[in-house]
């Protein structure tokens, strides 16, 4: 693909043709403030914060503007700064200032952008402030929706549409009443949402927040135990407790995506009901046993059941390699071809 | 059937009606006429004719424009000019019937004037009156003249002649004539129609679509409705010509669901055009096929924006597409090349083909040719729809056509272009009406709304009123429009309530520019115009509100007080009796007093105080009340 040369605030950079100005800037380590942009999604151009001036003439939004050779981009033009600042100040004017107790504190794009464009307490005094009073939607077991914090960037809607193809949410109503809503504006738990949480991790503010989120003390790179896909993830740990999970964007299998089980289903690890030793039925009653005792019992029984009296049902939670071994064992040791797998449809 | 045969049949029917020995009664029953009571007048005439055994044709026609004279009844007697009776009520029907239908007394005091050749003593010719003389009826040529439900009336008046002619031309020739006419999009944007048609023709991809934007959403604008209700075939013919020109077989009319009569008229017109072989397969015996669907809009103002409109037809949420984006002529409805024009643009096309580009460009200015239609309303004597040559001045419209400010008031400003337009002061009254001059003055041509404001209008309140509309009608997708209009509105509301503060001026100005420069579509980009123009031309009113807590026009309730003048009050007690909150006290024949802490500024006391006393005055800023 051809490269093109452009300048941003006088700095010469090279970009691949087909890139947008915003992509080119970010790829070259230059920050242009933005809110509704996400690298996984098609640009929407709604927040108007990434506005720039092209060739000292035209105002354009950099997230939708394709690079062209010789283009001169200004991000510090007075008109650009005015539009950008107004947009951010407007968002702040209608956003709750409860940053300290917000889950996204320090990880909030609105904070970052407000800081960058120079939103000050003095400047905000000029505005009429108010915050939406729509009650929180707490119907989902894993995350909450707080409309008062929503900046209507549409990232959640586009994630659900472009990445997940679920389309559980969309815009509803008009003007200032415009909200992100499910069909019929029902609680999210009554919608077709599959709770994958992909929108939650992309939400630039605290409008979508994991219910039980705790910042981890350390993170451990791991593979999801749920199925044979083998998604890469980071388990956030405090002491010996898992307190968070996030997808590994560098993992070639899932590129950061996770499903509801992988992202939110880690309770079982520390659950008191979890089986930690084998149980064996003695005199019609299940009792705890040692591994040796259990395996001996299995080996005894297997030895007596070779041939067509035997079948295996493999689990999707095992790796491909484990499943291979199981069928090998079934065919050559147990001498039968009666093999099935729970993911076979 | 050939077109010549169609024309002959139609002319026969039309002439038979014209030359009939019985009188013809034409009653304007478009929506405007109906809301003024025209249907009751129709009924009254029917009963009257039956009772008295008079033979006459009653024809329901569209609207000729003068709302102030509705319901309008035109009576044509053989060999006489048509007399137009104004403000006809059912109770006047007997008198008119006896005097003019039976007798020869034209009842001059009831008339608006006469149309056509000849003169009737004591009645002036409508087209010679100052209100009509400057007008040039082109798009409205048939409105109020023909029966909109009868295709033969349209055909007899050069209808479908443009289509017949266009079908003998090449597509490029049609584009060329449209380009040379200089016609600019009548939806408000003013994009040259010929260039758009050319882009539609050149666009690659099939199928192509023709879409007529009849989603007339501006409050106070109803010219598209009048054209559709009064002359639906002109729009349909324009669309068929457009379809032929760009190579499309399917057209859509996106019309407001709030226009049930317009939809009915369109449905009827489409069915009639089908019957005559003017729509459908092999139009007029050629290979060209074209059909039109009606799509009723769901009531969102923003769906008048072309990209939102096409998404809405697709069944999606009507939100404007974000620029940079391909033009609708390249990627429009169902992502296919789409030619989208306004009702009046399509209605202009047939006569351009018939009469030629030069004829069309013979009126108007160099860059804005042809005529413009305005809905003249507000504090003006003659309100209604007017069609004038481009380039006419605001002053001519308001004082000649409009008959000046109503109730002897003083002119203050004129608001053009609907909620996204601007307010222009007296000093700009000589501004010629065309796309570019209005833009320069800070307003827009827009949909053609024109509201005259007198000295009793508060300009801050006007800005607030329009922002109230745009704030609700914003689609909500982009930040400057969604939140910018909200913030502007809140500041304006505060100023009107006396809560304006130092710095509001600057913030209004700053935000207006950001909303203008930062919004996605035309709605947001023009939403701040009412604020910017009032700030530009009426800054002193903002200052008075913010710093002196005074509303010079005495409109903003929070900034006014009603007081009783001691030297004038005679203690008649009328005010005290009518006060809804019992804020007025005083004995009979004693001076009365308004308790300002109870008063709600309804103004009833001022209305009730007899003129001979005029003892109640309205003052701003407010009278200071003692804090007890």
mmCIF file of N, CA and C in Angstrom, chain B residues 55-109:
data_model
loop_
_atom_site.group_PDB
_atom_site.id
_atom_site.type_symbol
_atom_site.label_atom_id
_atom_site.label_comp_id
_atom_site.label_asym_id
_atom_site.label_seq_id
_atom_site.Cartn_x
_atom_site.Cartn_y
_atom_site.Cartn_z
ATOM 1 N N UNK B 55 -79.086 25.732 -10.999
ATOM 2 C CA UNK B 55 -78.073 24.829 -11.540
ATOM 3 C C UNK B 55 -76.742 25.582 -11.595
ATOM 4 N N UNK B 56 -75.775 25.040 -10.903
ATOM 5 C CA UNK B 56 -74.424 25.629 -10.928
ATOM 6 C C UNK B 56 -73.436 24.534 -10.571
ATOM 7 N N UNK B 57 -72.205 24.659 -11.059
ATOM 8 C CA UNK B 57 -71.187 23.654 -10.725
ATOM 9 C C UNK B 57 -70.424 24.103 -9.492
ATOM 10 N N UNK B 58 -70.346 23.206 -8.515
ATOM 11 C CA UNK B 58 -69.474 23.518 -7.377
ATOM 12 C C UNK B 58 -68.191 22.723 -7.559
ATOM 13 N N UNK B 59 -67.084 23.402 -7.584
ATOM 14 C CA UNK B 59 -65.782 22.720 -7.713
ATOM 15 C C UNK B 59 -64.928 23.047 -6.502
ATOM 16 N N UNK B 60 -64.371 21.997 -5.922
ATOM 17 C CA UNK B 60 -63.440 22.235 -4.811
ATOM 18 C C UNK B 60 -62.057 22.418 -5.407
ATOM 19 N N UNK B 61 -61.450 23.547 -5.132
ATOM 20 C CA UNK B 61 -60.124 23.824 -5.689
ATOM 21 C C UNK B 61 -59.101 23.980 -4.564
ATOM 22 N N UNK B 62 -57.852 24.185 -4.962
ATOM 23 C CA UNK B 62 -56.784 24.376 -3.967
ATOM 24 C C UNK B 62 -56.761 25.801 -3.473
ATOM 25 N N UNK B 63 -55.578 26.191 -2.966
ATOM 26 C CA UNK B 63 -55.472 27.473 -2.288
ATOM 27 C C UNK B 63 -54.705 28.466 -3.160
ATOM 28 N N UNK B 64 -55.201 29.706 -3.263
ATOM 29 C CA UNK B 64 -54.446 30.684 -4.035
ATOM 30 C C UNK B 64 -53.532 31.521 -3.147
ATOM 31 N N UNK B 65 -53.581 31.293 -1.873
ATOM 32 C CA UNK B 65 -52.580 31.928 -1.011
ATOM 33 C C UNK B 65 -53.048 32.829 0.099
ATOM 34 N N UNK B 66 -54.011 33.716 -0.142
ATOM 35 C CA UNK B 66 -54.298 34.709 0.908
ATOM 36 C C UNK B 66 -55.067 34.138 2.096
ATOM 37 N N UNK B 67 -54.333 33.679 3.087
ATOM 38 C CA UNK B 67 -54.963 33.067 4.264
ATOM 39 C C UNK B 67 -55.913 34.034 4.958
ATOM 40 N N UNK B 68 -55.555 35.346 4.896
ATOM 41 C CA UNK B 68 -56.380 36.330 5.617
ATOM 42 C C UNK B 68 -57.784 36.412 5.032
ATOM 43 N N UNK B 69 -57.963 35.882 3.812
ATOM 44 C CA UNK B 69 -59.266 36.002 3.161
ATOM 45 C C UNK B 69 -60.036 34.686 3.136
ATOM 46 N N UNK B 70 -59.476 33.643 3.749
ATOM 47 C CA UNK B 70 -60.131 32.333 3.736
ATOM 48 C C UNK B 70 -61.399 32.346 4.597
ATOM 49 N N UNK B 71 -62.386 31.527 4.302
ATOM 50 C CA UNK B 71 -62.554 30.730 3.093
ATOM 51 C C UNK B 71 -62.855 31.618 1.872
ATOM 52 N N UNK B 72 -62.285 31.219 0.750
ATOM 53 C CA UNK B 72 -62.452 31.970 -0.489
ATOM 54 C C UNK B 72 -63.437 31.245 -1.395
ATOM 55 N N UNK B 73 -64.332 31.992 -1.974
ATOM 56 C CA UNK B 73 -65.276 31.407 -2.932
ATOM 57 C C UNK B 73 -65.196 32.208 -4.230
ATOM 58 N N UNK B 74 -64.857 31.570 -5.321
ATOM 59 C CA UNK B 74 -64.801 32.240 -6.616
ATOM 60 C C UNK B 74 -66.045 31.865 -7.412
ATOM 61 N N UNK B 75 -66.715 32.866 -7.926
ATOM 62 C CA UNK B 75 -67.905 32.582 -8.731
ATOM 63 C C UNK B 75 -67.707 33.109 -10.144
ATOM 64 N N UNK B 76 -67.809 32.199 -11.107
ATOM 65 C CA UNK B 76 -67.655 32.576 -12.509
ATOM 66 C C UNK B 76 -69.008 32.449 -13.186
ATOM 67 N N UNK B 77 -69.486 33.571 -13.669
ATOM 68 C CA UNK B 77 -70.729 33.526 -14.443
ATOM 69 C C UNK B 77 -70.366 33.693 -15.914
ATOM 70 N N UNK B 78 -71.177 33.081 -16.792
ATOM 71 C CA UNK B 78 -70.827 33.128 -18.210
ATOM 72 C C UNK B 78 -70.644 34.577 -18.683
ATOM 73 N N UNK B 79 -69.516 34.781 -19.397
ATOM 74 C CA UNK B 79 -69.267 36.084 -19.990
ATOM 75 C C UNK B 79 -68.819 37.158 -19.014
ATOM 76 N N UNK B 80 -68.551 36.739 -17.775
ATOM 77 C CA UNK B 80 -68.136 37.730 -16.768
ATOM 78 C C UNK B 80 -66.831 37.291 -16.111
ATOM 79 N N UNK B 81 -66.072 38.248 -15.623
ATOM 80 C CA UNK B 81 -64.869 37.840 -14.889
ATOM 81 C C UNK B 81 -65.256 37.114 -13.595
ATOM 82 N N UNK B 82 -64.346 36.297 -13.119
ATOM 83 C CA UNK B 82 -64.622 35.541 -11.887
ATOM 84 C C UNK B 82 -64.537 36.482 -10.690
ATOM 85 N N UNK B 83 -65.545 36.410 -9.837
ATOM 86 C CA UNK B 83 -65.482 37.230 -8.620
ATOM 87 C C UNK B 83 -65.020 36.356 -7.464
ATOM 88 N N UNK B 84 -64.082 36.900 -6.704
ATOM 89 C CA UNK B 84 -63.564 36.166 -5.558
ATOM 90 C C UNK B 84 -64.145 36.767 -4.287
ATOM 91 N N UNK B 85 -64.928 35.945 -3.552
ATOM 92 C CA UNK B 85 -65.501 36.406 -2.289
ATOM 93 C C UNK B 85 -64.608 35.952 -1.144
ATOM 94 N N UNK B 86 -64.365 36.894 -0.216
ATOM 95 C CA UNK B 86 -63.438 36.581 0.880
ATOM 96 C C UNK B 86 -64.189 36.331 2.193
ATOM 97 N N UNK B 87 -63.505 35.567 3.065
ATOM 98 C CA UNK B 87 -64.028 35.275 4.412
ATOM 99 C C UNK B 87 -65.499 34.888 4.392
ATOM 100 N N UNK B 88 -65.818 33.953 3.495
ATOM 101 C CA UNK B 88 -67.213 33.558 3.349
ATOM 102 C C UNK B 88 -67.603 32.610 4.484
ATOM 103 N N UNK B 89 -68.727 32.896 5.098
ATOM 104 C CA UNK B 89 -69.254 32.002 6.135
ATOM 105 C C UNK B 89 -70.571 31.434 5.625
ATOM 106 N N UNK B 90 -71.028 30.304 6.183
ATOM 107 C CA UNK B 90 -72.295 29.726 5.721
ATOM 108 C C UNK B 90 -73.437 30.744 5.783
ATOM 109 N N UNK B 91 -73.393 31.663 6.751
ATOM 110 C CA UNK B 91 -74.496 32.629 6.871
ATOM 111 C C UNK B 91 -74.511 33.640 5.727
ATOM 112 N N UNK B 92 -73.384 33.769 4.998
ATOM 113 C CA UNK B 92 -73.341 34.717 3.890
ATOM 114 C C UNK B 92 -73.838 34.091 2.581
ATOM 115 N N UNK B 93 -73.968 32.739 2.599
ATOM 116 C CA UNK B 93 -74.215 32.023 1.356
ATOM 117 C C UNK B 93 -75.533 32.438 0.700
ATOM 118 N N UNK B 94 -76.586 32.549 1.509
ATOM 119 C CA UNK B 94 -77.881 32.924 0.951
ATOM 120 C C UNK B 94 -77.807 34.298 0.290
ATOM 121 N N UNK B 95 -77.162 35.221 0.991
ATOM 122 C CA UNK B 95 -77.059 36.587 0.487
ATOM 123 C C UNK B 95 -76.313 36.621 -0.855
ATOM 124 N N UNK B 96 -75.188 35.883 -0.915
ATOM 125 C CA UNK B 96 -74.392 35.863 -2.139
ATOM 126 C C UNK B 96 -75.195 35.223 -3.278
ATOM 127 N N UNK B 97 -75.886 34.132 -2.927
ATOM 128 C CA UNK B 97 -76.678 33.429 -3.949
ATOM 129 C C UNK B 97 -77.754 34.348 -4.524
ATOM 130 N N UNK B 98 -78.498 34.968 -3.620
ATOM 131 C CA UNK B 98 -79.580 35.823 -4.090
ATOM 132 C C UNK B 98 -79.056 37.016 -4.877
ATOM 133 N N UNK B 99 -78.001 37.640 -4.339
ATOM 134 C CA UNK B 99 -77.525 38.873 -4.946
ATOM 135 C C UNK B 99 -76.807 38.636 -6.273
ATOM 136 N N UNK B 100 -75.906 37.661 -6.296
ATOM 137 C CA UNK B 100 -75.089 37.546 -7.502
ATOM 138 C C UNK B 100 -75.410 36.345 -8.381
ATOM 139 N N UNK B 101 -75.713 35.203 -7.755
ATOM 140 C CA UNK B 101 -76.020 34.033 -8.602
ATOM 141 C C UNK B 101 -77.355 34.231 -9.303
ATOM 142 N N UNK B 102 -78.338 34.724 -8.522
ATOM 143 C CA UNK B 102 -79.655 34.956 -9.098
ATOM 144 C C UNK B 102 -79.699 36.348 -9.715
ATOM 145 N N UNK B 103 -79.293 37.329 -8.925
ATOM 146 C CA UNK B 103 -79.331 38.710 -9.414
ATOM 147 C C UNK B 103 -78.006 39.125 -10.027
ATOM 148 N N UNK B 104 -77.762 40.412 -10.051
ATOM 149 C CA UNK B 104 -76.552 40.918 -10.693
ATOM 150 C C UNK B 104 -75.729 41.806 -9.760
ATOM 151 N N UNK B 105 -76.111 41.794 -8.466
ATOM 152 C CA UNK B 105 -75.365 42.629 -7.526
ATOM 153 C C UNK B 105 -74.122 41.866 -7.051
ATOM 154 N N UNK B 106 -72.935 42.339 -7.379
ATOM 155 C CA UNK B 106 -71.720 41.577 -7.011
ATOM 156 C C UNK B 106 -71.386 41.631 -5.519
ATOM 157 N N UNK B 107 -72.114 42.388 -4.727
ATOM 158 C CA UNK B 107 -71.815 42.544 -3.294
ATOM 159 C C UNK B 107 -70.344 42.924 -3.094
ATOM 160 N N UNK B 108 -69.992 44.064 -3.628
ATOM 161 C CA UNK B 108 -68.584 44.475 -3.673
ATOM 162 C C UNK B 108 -67.870 44.424 -2.324
ATOM 163 N N UNK B 109 -68.627 44.710 -1.250
ATOM 164 C CA UNK B 109 -67.959 44.753 0.068
ATOM 165 C C UNK B 109 -67.516 43.372 0.551
#
